[in-house]
Amino acid sequence: MIELRSLRKEFAGVVALEDIDLSVPAGEIHGIVGRSGAGKSTLIRCLTGLERPSAGTVAIDGVEISGRRGEELRRARRSIGMVFQHANLLDSRTALGNVEHPLEIAGVGKRERRERARELLELVGLSDRAGNHPSQLSGGQQQRVGIARALAADPKILLCDEPTSALDSGTTRQILGLIRSLRERLGITVLIITHEMSVVREVCDSVTLLENGRIARTGTLLEVIRDTDSPLGRELLPLPPRQPGEGTVIEVLLTDVPLRALLEIVDRHAVDARVDSGAIETITGSQVGRLQFTVDDPGAAQALVADLATAGIHAEVTR
């Protein structure tokens, strides 16, 4: 659905994106993460045709948009719906009127666009708020209206730029649940730009990390977490802070191996193991965990790590 090939963008001699190759299949929710200045905003502008790449191509559903101009570009953009950090609704219009607005600009007749707007408000759970103005809606409700507006032209891709960073945790979960249900009901492809790893864990199927305008890591969430050399994997499944203390610290990553197998190996070595911290998450339907514990004997720790590796459990001495 989304194909970026050898994408490069340069501004006055400064390279913002370099050698970006990325494929996002139809119906997938893909997260783009990275620190400020990593190139996320430039990537969005290239995807939507607001910036023309210095080199490479951008294709949406098989249609290359990177070289289009004028009416051709406007038609291509209709396949992309945009959701922003702030809904940016028109205060003078009701929720229904805000959803109608892009259809009105596109020249859709009043009856047809009103019917479409009502359908979309029902889809996002706001059919009873159609007559309310933005000032009468909560932040989460305003974002739902923004999502309905983004879907007005029946796009193939929903591009979400920090869609939950202005919301509280409870409302964030509701919006992410809505995005997931829209993907399931409409089959739409979703690209989420975010700095919140909790958003990626909650809703994404795959993720790409941008660093200094380049792709540092990309893959499904489970692939990234299983890559023990990837800092992104540790950020996706972080450990709570541990209290400093004596002893040798061992960190274990559990994916397909049951916890029972780990406990049996530790018990067989007869070491005094103290659990320091741990985290378990359900990622794309699979439970994964990271566990950190301390043993007093450094020699026993090395033997334990070797035995765990033989059993297919990744473990390493971290201190």
Coordinates of N, CA, C and O in Angstrom, one line a residue, residues 171-287:
T171 N -8.4 8.5 27.7 CA -8.9 8.9 26.4 C -8.0 8.4 25.3 O -8.4 8.0 24.2
T172 N -6.6 8.3 25.6 CA -5.7 7.8 24.6 C -6.1 6.3 24.2 O -6.1 5.9 23.1
R173 N -6.4 5.5 25.3 CA -6.7 4.1 25.0 C -8.0 4.0 24.2 O -8.1 3.2 23.3
Q174 N -9.0 4.9 24.4 CA -10.2 4.9 23.6 C -9.9 5.3 22.2 O -10.5 4.6 21.3
I175 N -9.1 6.3 21.9 CA -8.8 6.7 20.6 C -8.0 5.6 19.8 O -8.3 5.3 18.7
L176 N -7.1 4.9 20.5 CA -6.3 3.8 19.9 C -7.2 2.7 19.6 O -7.1 2.0 18.6
G177 N -8.2 2.4 20.5 CA -9.2 1.3 20.3 C -10.0 1.7 19.1 O -10.4 0.8 18.3
L178 N -10.4 2.9 18.9 CA -11.2 3.4 17.7 C -10.4 3.1 16.5 O -10.9 2.6 15.5
I179 N -9.1 3.5 16.5 CA -8.2 3.4 15.3 C -8.1 1.9 14.9 O -8.2 1.5 13.7
R180 N -8.0 1.0 15.9 CA -7.9 -0.4 15.6 C -9.2 -0.9 15.1 O -9.2 -1.7 14.1
S181 N -10.3 -0.5 15.6 CA -11.6 -1.0 15.1 C -11.9 -0.5 13.7 O -12.5 -1.2 12.9
L182 N -11.4 0.8 13.4 CA -11.6 1.3 12.0 C -10.8 0.5 11.0 O -11.2 0.2 9.9
R183 N -9.6 0.1 11.4 CA -8.8 -0.8 10.6 C -9.5 -2.1 10.3 O -9.5 -2.6 9.2
E184 N -10.1 -2.7 11.3 CA -10.8 -4.0 11.2 C -12.0 -3.8 10.4 O -12.3 -4.7 9.5
R185 N -12.8 -2.7 10.5 CA -14.1 -2.6 9.8 C -13.9 -2.1 8.4 O -14.6 -2.5 7.5
L186 N -12.9 -1.2 8.2 CA -12.8 -0.6 6.9 C -11.6 -1.2 6.1 O -11.5 -0.9 4.9
G187 N -10.7 -1.9 6.7 CA -9.6 -2.4 6.0 C -8.6 -1.4 5.7 O -7.7 -1.6 4.8
I188 N -8.6 -0.2 6.3 CA -7.8 0.9 6.0 C -6.4 0.7 6.6 O -6.1 0.0 7.6
T189 N -5.4 1.2 5.8 CA -4.0 1.2 6.3 C -3.7 2.4 7.1 O -4.1 3.5 6.8
V190 N -3.0 2.2 8.3 CA -2.8 3.3 9.2 C -1.3 3.5 9.4 O -0.6 2.6 9.7
L191 N -0.9 4.8 9.3 CA 0.5 5.1 9.6 C 0.5 6.1 10.8 O -0.2 7.2 10.7
I192 N 1.1 5.8 11.9 CA 1.1 6.6 13.1 C 2.4 7.2 13.4 O 3.4 6.4 13.6
I193 N 2.6 8.5 13.4 CA 3.8 9.2 13.8 C 3.7 9.5 15.3 O 2.8 10.2 15.7
T194 N 4.6 9.0 16.1 CA 4.5 9.2 17.5 C 5.8 9.1 18.2 O 6.8 8.6 17.6
H195 N 5.9 9.7 19.4 CA 7.1 9.5 20.2 C 6.8 8.7 21.4 O 7.6 8.5 22.3
E196 N 5.5 8.2 21.5 CA 5.1 7.5 22.7 C 5.1 6.0 22.4 O 4.4 5.4 21.6
M197 N 6.0 5.3 23.0 CA 6.2 3.8 22.8 C 4.9 3.1 23.3 O 4.6 2.0 22.8
S198 N 4.2 3.6 24.2 CA 3.0 3.0 24.7 C 2.0 2.9 23.6 O 1.2 1.9 23.5
V199 N 1.9 3.9 22.7 CA 1.0 3.9 21.6 C 1.4 2.8 20.6 O 0.6 2.1 20.1
V200 N 2.7 2.7 20.3 CA 3.2 1.6 19.4 C 2.8 0.2 20.0 O 2.3 -0.6 19.3
R201 N 3.1 0.0 21.3 CA 2.8 -1.3 21.9 C 1.3 -1.6 21.8 O 0.9 -2.7 21.6
E202 N 0.5 -0.6 22.0 CA -1.0 -0.8 22.1 C -1.6 -1.1 20.8 O -2.5 -2.0 20.7
V203 N -1.2 -0.5 19.7 CA -2.0 -0.5 18.5 C -1.3 -1.0 17.2 O -1.9 -1.4 16.3
C204 N 0.1 -0.8 17.2 CA 0.8 -1.0 15.9 C 1.1 -2.5 15.7 O 1.3 -3.3 16.6
D205 N 1.2 -2.9 14.4 CA 1.6 -4.2 14.0 C 3.1 -4.2 13.8 O 3.8 -5.2 14.0
S206 N 3.7 -3.1 13.3 CA 5.1 -3.0 13.0 C 5.5 -1.5 13.3 O 4.7 -0.7 13.5
V207 N 6.9 -1.4 13.3 CA 7.4 -0.1 13.7 C 8.7 0.2 12.9 O 9.4 -0.7 12.5
T208 N 8.9 1.5 12.7 CA 10.2 2.0 12.1 C 10.8 3.1 13.0 O 10.1 4.0 13.4
L209 N 12.1 2.9 13.3 CA 12.8 4.0 14.0 C 13.6 4.8 13.1 O 14.5 4.3 12.3
L210 N 13.4 6.1 13.1 CA 14.2 7.0 12.3 C 15.3 7.7 13.2 O 15.0 8.1 14.3
E211 N 16.5 7.7 12.7 CA 17.6 8.4 13.4 C 18.4 9.2 12.4 O 18.9 8.6 11.4
N212 N 18.5 10.5 12.6 CA 19.2 11.4 11.8 C 18.9 11.2 10.3 O 19.7 11.2 9.4
G213 N 17.6 11.1 10.0 CA 17.1 11.0 8.7 C 17.2 9.6 8.0 O 16.9 9.5 6.8
R214 N 17.7 8.6 8.7 CA 17.8 7.3 8.2 C 17.0 6.3 9.0 O 16.7 6.5 10.2
I215 N 16.7 5.2 8.4 CA 16.0 4.1 9.1 C 17.0 3.3 9.9 O 17.9 2.7 9.4
A216 N 16.9 3.4 11.2 CA 17.8 2.6 12.1 C 17.3 1.2 12.4 O 18.1 0.3 12.6
R217 N 16.0 1.0 12.4 CA 15.4 -0.3 12.6 C 14.0 -0.3 12.1 O 13.3 0.6 12.3
T218 N 13.6 -1.4 11.5 CA 12.2 -1.6 11.1 C 11.8 -3.0 11.2 O 12.7 -3.9 11.0
G219 N 10.6 -3.3 11.4 CA 10.1 -4.7 11.5 C 8.8 -4.8 12.3 O 8.3 -3.8 12.8
T220 N 8.3 -6.0 12.4 CA 7.1 -6.2 13.3 C 7.6 -6.0 14.7 O 8.8 -6.1 15.0
L221 N 6.6 -5.8 15.6 CA 6.9 -5.5 17.0 C 7.7 -6.7 17.6 O 8.6 -6.5 18.3
L222 N 7.2 -7.9 17.3 CA 7.9 -9.0 17.9 C 9.3 -9.2 17.4 O 10.2 -9.6 18.1
E223 N 9.5 -8.9 16.1 CA 10.8 -9.0 15.5 C 11.8 -8.1 16.2 O 12.9 -8.4 16.5
V224 N 11.3 -6.9 16.4 CA 12.1 -5.8 17.0 C 12.4 -6.2 18.5 O 13.6 -6.0 19.0
I225 N 11.4 -6.6 19.2 CA 11.6 -7.0 20.6 C 12.6 -8.2 20.8 O 13.4 -8.2 21.7
R226 N 12.5 -9.1 19.9 CA 13.4 -10.3 19.9 C 14.8 -10.0 19.5 O 15.7 -10.8 19.8
D227 N 15.0 -8.9 18.9 CA 16.3 -8.5 18.5 C 17.0 -7.8 19.7 O 16.8 -6.7 20.0
T228 N 17.8 -8.6 20.5 CA 18.3 -8.2 21.7 C 19.4 -7.1 21.6 O 19.8 -6.5 22.6
D229 N 19.9 -6.9 20.4 CA 20.8 -5.8 20.1 C 20.2 -4.5 19.8 O 20.9 -3.5 19.6
S230 N 18.9 -4.5 19.7 CA 18.2 -3.3 19.3 C 17.7 -2.4 20.5 O 17.0 -2.9 21.3
P231 N 18.2 -1.2 20.6 CA 17.7 -0.3 21.7 C 16.2 -0.1 21.5 O 15.6 0.1 22.6
L232 N 15.7 -0.1 20.3 CA 14.3 0.1 20.1 C 13.5 -1.0 20.8 O 12.4 -0.8 21.4
G233 N 14.0 -2.3 20.7 CA 13.3 -3.4 21.4 C 13.2 -3.2 22.9 O 12.2 -3.5 23.5
R234 N 14.3 -2.6 23.5 CA 14.3 -2.3 24.9 C 13.3 -1.2 25.3 O 12.7 -1.2 26.4
E235 N 13.2 -0.2 24.4 CA 12.2 0.9 24.6 C 10.8 0.4 24.5 O 9.9 0.9 25.2
L236 N 10.6 -0.6 23.6 CA 9.2 -1.1 23.5 C 8.8 -2.0 24.6 O 7.6 -2.0 25.0
L237 N 9.8 -2.6 25.3 CA 9.5 -3.4 26.5 C 10.5 -3.1 27.6 O 11.4 -3.8 27.9
P238 N 10.3 -1.9 28.2 CA 11.2 -1.4 29.2 C 11.0 -2.1 30.5 O 10.0 -2.6 30.8
L239 N 12.1 -2.1 31.3 CA 12.1 -2.6 32.6 C 11.9 -1.5 33.6 O 12.5 -0.4 33.4
P240 N 11.2 -1.7 34.7 CA 11.1 -0.6 35.7 C 12.5 -0.5 36.3 O 13.3 -1.4 36.3
P241 N 12.8 0.7 36.9 CA 14.1 0.8 37.5 C 14.3 -0.1 38.7 O 13.4 -0.4 39.4
R242 N 15.6 -0.6 38.9 CA 15.9 -1.5 40.0 C 16.7 -0.8 41.0 O 17.4 0.2 40.7
Q243 N 16.6 -1.2 42.2 CA 17.4 -0.6 43.3 C 18.8 -1.2 43.2 O 19.1 -2.4 43.0
P244 N 19.8 -0.3 43.3 CA 21.2 -0.7 43.2 C 21.5 -1.7 44.4 O 21.0 -1.5 45.5
G245 N 22.4 -2.7 44.1 CA 22.8 -3.6 45.2 C 23.9 -4.5 44.7 O 24.4 -4.3 43.6
E246 N 24.4 -5.4 45.6 CA 25.5 -6.3 45.3 C 25.0 -7.4 44.5 O 23.8 -7.8 44.5
G247 N 26.0 -8.1 43.8 CA 25.7 -9.3 43.0 C 25.8 -9.1 41.5 O 26.0 -8.0 41.0
T248 N 25.5 -10.2 40.8 CA 25.6 -10.2 39.4 C 24.2 -10.2 38.8 O 23.3 -11.0 39.2
V249 N 23.9 -9.2 37.9 CA 22.6 -9.0 37.4 C 22.5 -9.7 36.1 O 23.3 -9.6 35.2
I250 N 21.4 -10.5 35.9 CA 21.1 -11.2 34.7 C 19.8 -10.7 34.2 O 18.8 -10.5 34.9
E251 N 19.8 -10.5 32.9 CA 18.5 -10.0 32.2 C 18.1 -11.1 31.2 O 18.9 -11.6 30.5
V252 N 16.8 -11.4 31.3 CA 16.2 -12.5 30.5 C 15.1 -12.0 29.7 O 14.3 -11.2 30.1
L253 N 15.0 -12.4 28.4 CA 13.9 -12.1 27.5 C 13.1 -13.3 27.2 O 13.6 -14.3 26.8
L254 N 11.8 -13.3 27.6 CA 10.9 -14.4 27.4 C 10.0 -14.1 26.2 O 9.2 -13.1 26.3
T255 N 10.0 -14.9 25.2 CA 9.0 -14.7 24.1 C 8.1 -15.9 24.0 O 7.0 -16.0 24.4
D256 N 8.7 -17.0 23.3 CA 7.9 -18.2 23.1 C 8.1 -19.3 24.2 O 7.5 -20.3 24.1
V257 N 9.0 -19.0 25.1 CA 9.4 -20.0 26.2 C 8.6 -19.7 27.4 O 8.5 -18.5 27.9
P258 N 7.9 -20.7 28.0 CA 7.1 -20.4 29.2 C 8.0 -20.1 30.4 O 9.1 -20.6 30.5
L259 N 7.4 -19.4 31.3 CA 8.2 -19.0 32.5 C 8.6 -20.2 33.3 O 9.6 -20.2 34.0
R260 N 7.8 -21.2 33.3 CA 8.1 -22.5 34.0 C 9.5 -23.0 33.6 O 10.2 -23.5 34.5
A261 N 9.8 -23.0 32.3 CA 11.1 -23.5 31.9 C 12.3 -22.7 32.5 O 13.3 -23.2 32.9
L262 N 12.1 -21.4 32.6 CA 13.1 -20.5 33.2 C 13.3 -20.9 34.7 O 14.4 -21.1 35.2
L263 N 12.2 -21.0 35.4 CA 12.2 -21.3 36.8 C 12.9 -22.7 37.1 O 13.6 -22.9 38.0
E264 N 12.6 -23.7 36.2 CA 13.2 -25.0 36.4 C 14.7 -25.0 36.2 O 15.4 -25.6 37.0
I265 N 15.2 -24.2 35.3 CA 16.6 -24.1 35.0 C 17.3 -23.4 36.2 O 18.4 -23.8 36.7
V266 N 16.7 -22.3 36.7 CA 17.3 -21.6 37.8 C 17.3 -22.5 39.0 O 18.3 -22.6 39.8
D267 N 16.2 -23.3 39.2 CA 16.2 -24.2 40.4 C 17.2 -25.3 40.3 O 17.8 -25.7 41.3
R268 N 17.5 -25.8 39.1 CA 18.5 -26.8 38.9 C 19.9 -26.4 39.2 O 20.7 -27.1 39.7
H269 N 20.1 -25.1 39.0 CA 21.5 -24.5 39.3 C 21.6 -24.2 40.8 O 22.7 -23.9 41.3
A270 N 20.5 -24.3 41.5 CA 20.5 -24.1 43.0 C 21.2 -22.8 43.4 O 22.0 -22.7 44.3
V271 N 20.9 -21.7 42.6 CA 21.5 -20.4 43.0 C 20.4 -19.6 43.7 O 19.2 -19.8 43.5
D272 N 20.9 -18.7 44.5 CA 20.0 -17.8 45.2 C 19.7 -16.6 44.3 O 20.5 -15.7 44.2
A273 N 18.6 -16.6 43.6 CA 18.2 -15.6 42.6 C 17.2 -14.7 43.2 O 16.1 -15.1 43.7
R274 N 17.4 -13.4 43.1 CA 16.5 -12.4 43.6 C 16.0 -11.6 42.5 O 16.8 -11.0 41.7
V275 N 14.7 -11.6 42.3 CA 14.1 -10.8 41.2 C 14.1 -9.3 41.5 O 13.7 -8.9 42.6
D276 N 14.7 -8.5 40.6 CA 14.8 -7.1 40.8 C 13.7 -6.3 40.1 O 13.1 -5.4 40.7
S277 N 13.4 -6.7 38.9 CA 12.3 -6.0 38.1 C 11.9 -6.9 37.0 O 12.6 -7.8 36.6
G278 N 10.7 -6.6 36.5 CA 10.2 -7.4 35.3 C 9.0 -6.6 34.6 O 8.4 -5.7 35.2
A279 N 8.8 -7.0 33.4 CA 7.7 -6.4 32.6 C 7.1 -7.5 31.7 O 7.9 -8.2 31.1
I280 N 5.8 -7.6 31.6 CA 5.1 -8.5 30.7 C 4.1 -7.7 29.9 O 3.3 -7.0 30.5
E281 N 4.1 -7.9 28.6 CA 3.1 -7.2 27.8 C 2.6 -8.2 26.8 O 3.2 -9.1 26.4
T282 N 1.3 -7.9 26.3 CA 0.8 -8.6 25.2 C 1.0 -7.8 24.0 O 0.4 -6.7 23.8
I283 N 1.8 -8.3 23.0 CA 2.2 -7.5 21.8 C 1.6 -8.3 20.6 O 2.0 -9.5 20.4
T284 N 0.8 -7.6 19.9 CA 0.1 -8.2 18.7 C -0.4 -9.7 19.0 O -0.2 -10.6 18.2
G285 N -1.0 -9.8 20.2 CA -1.6 -11.1 20.5 C -0.6 -12.1 21.2 O -1.1 -13.2 21.6
S286 N 0.6 -11.8 21.3 CA 1.6 -12.7 22.0 C 2.1 -12.1 23.2 O 2.4 -10.9 23.3
Q287 N 2.3 -12.9 24.3 CA 2.9 -12.4 25.5 C 4.4 -12.4 25.5 O 5.0 -13.5 25.1

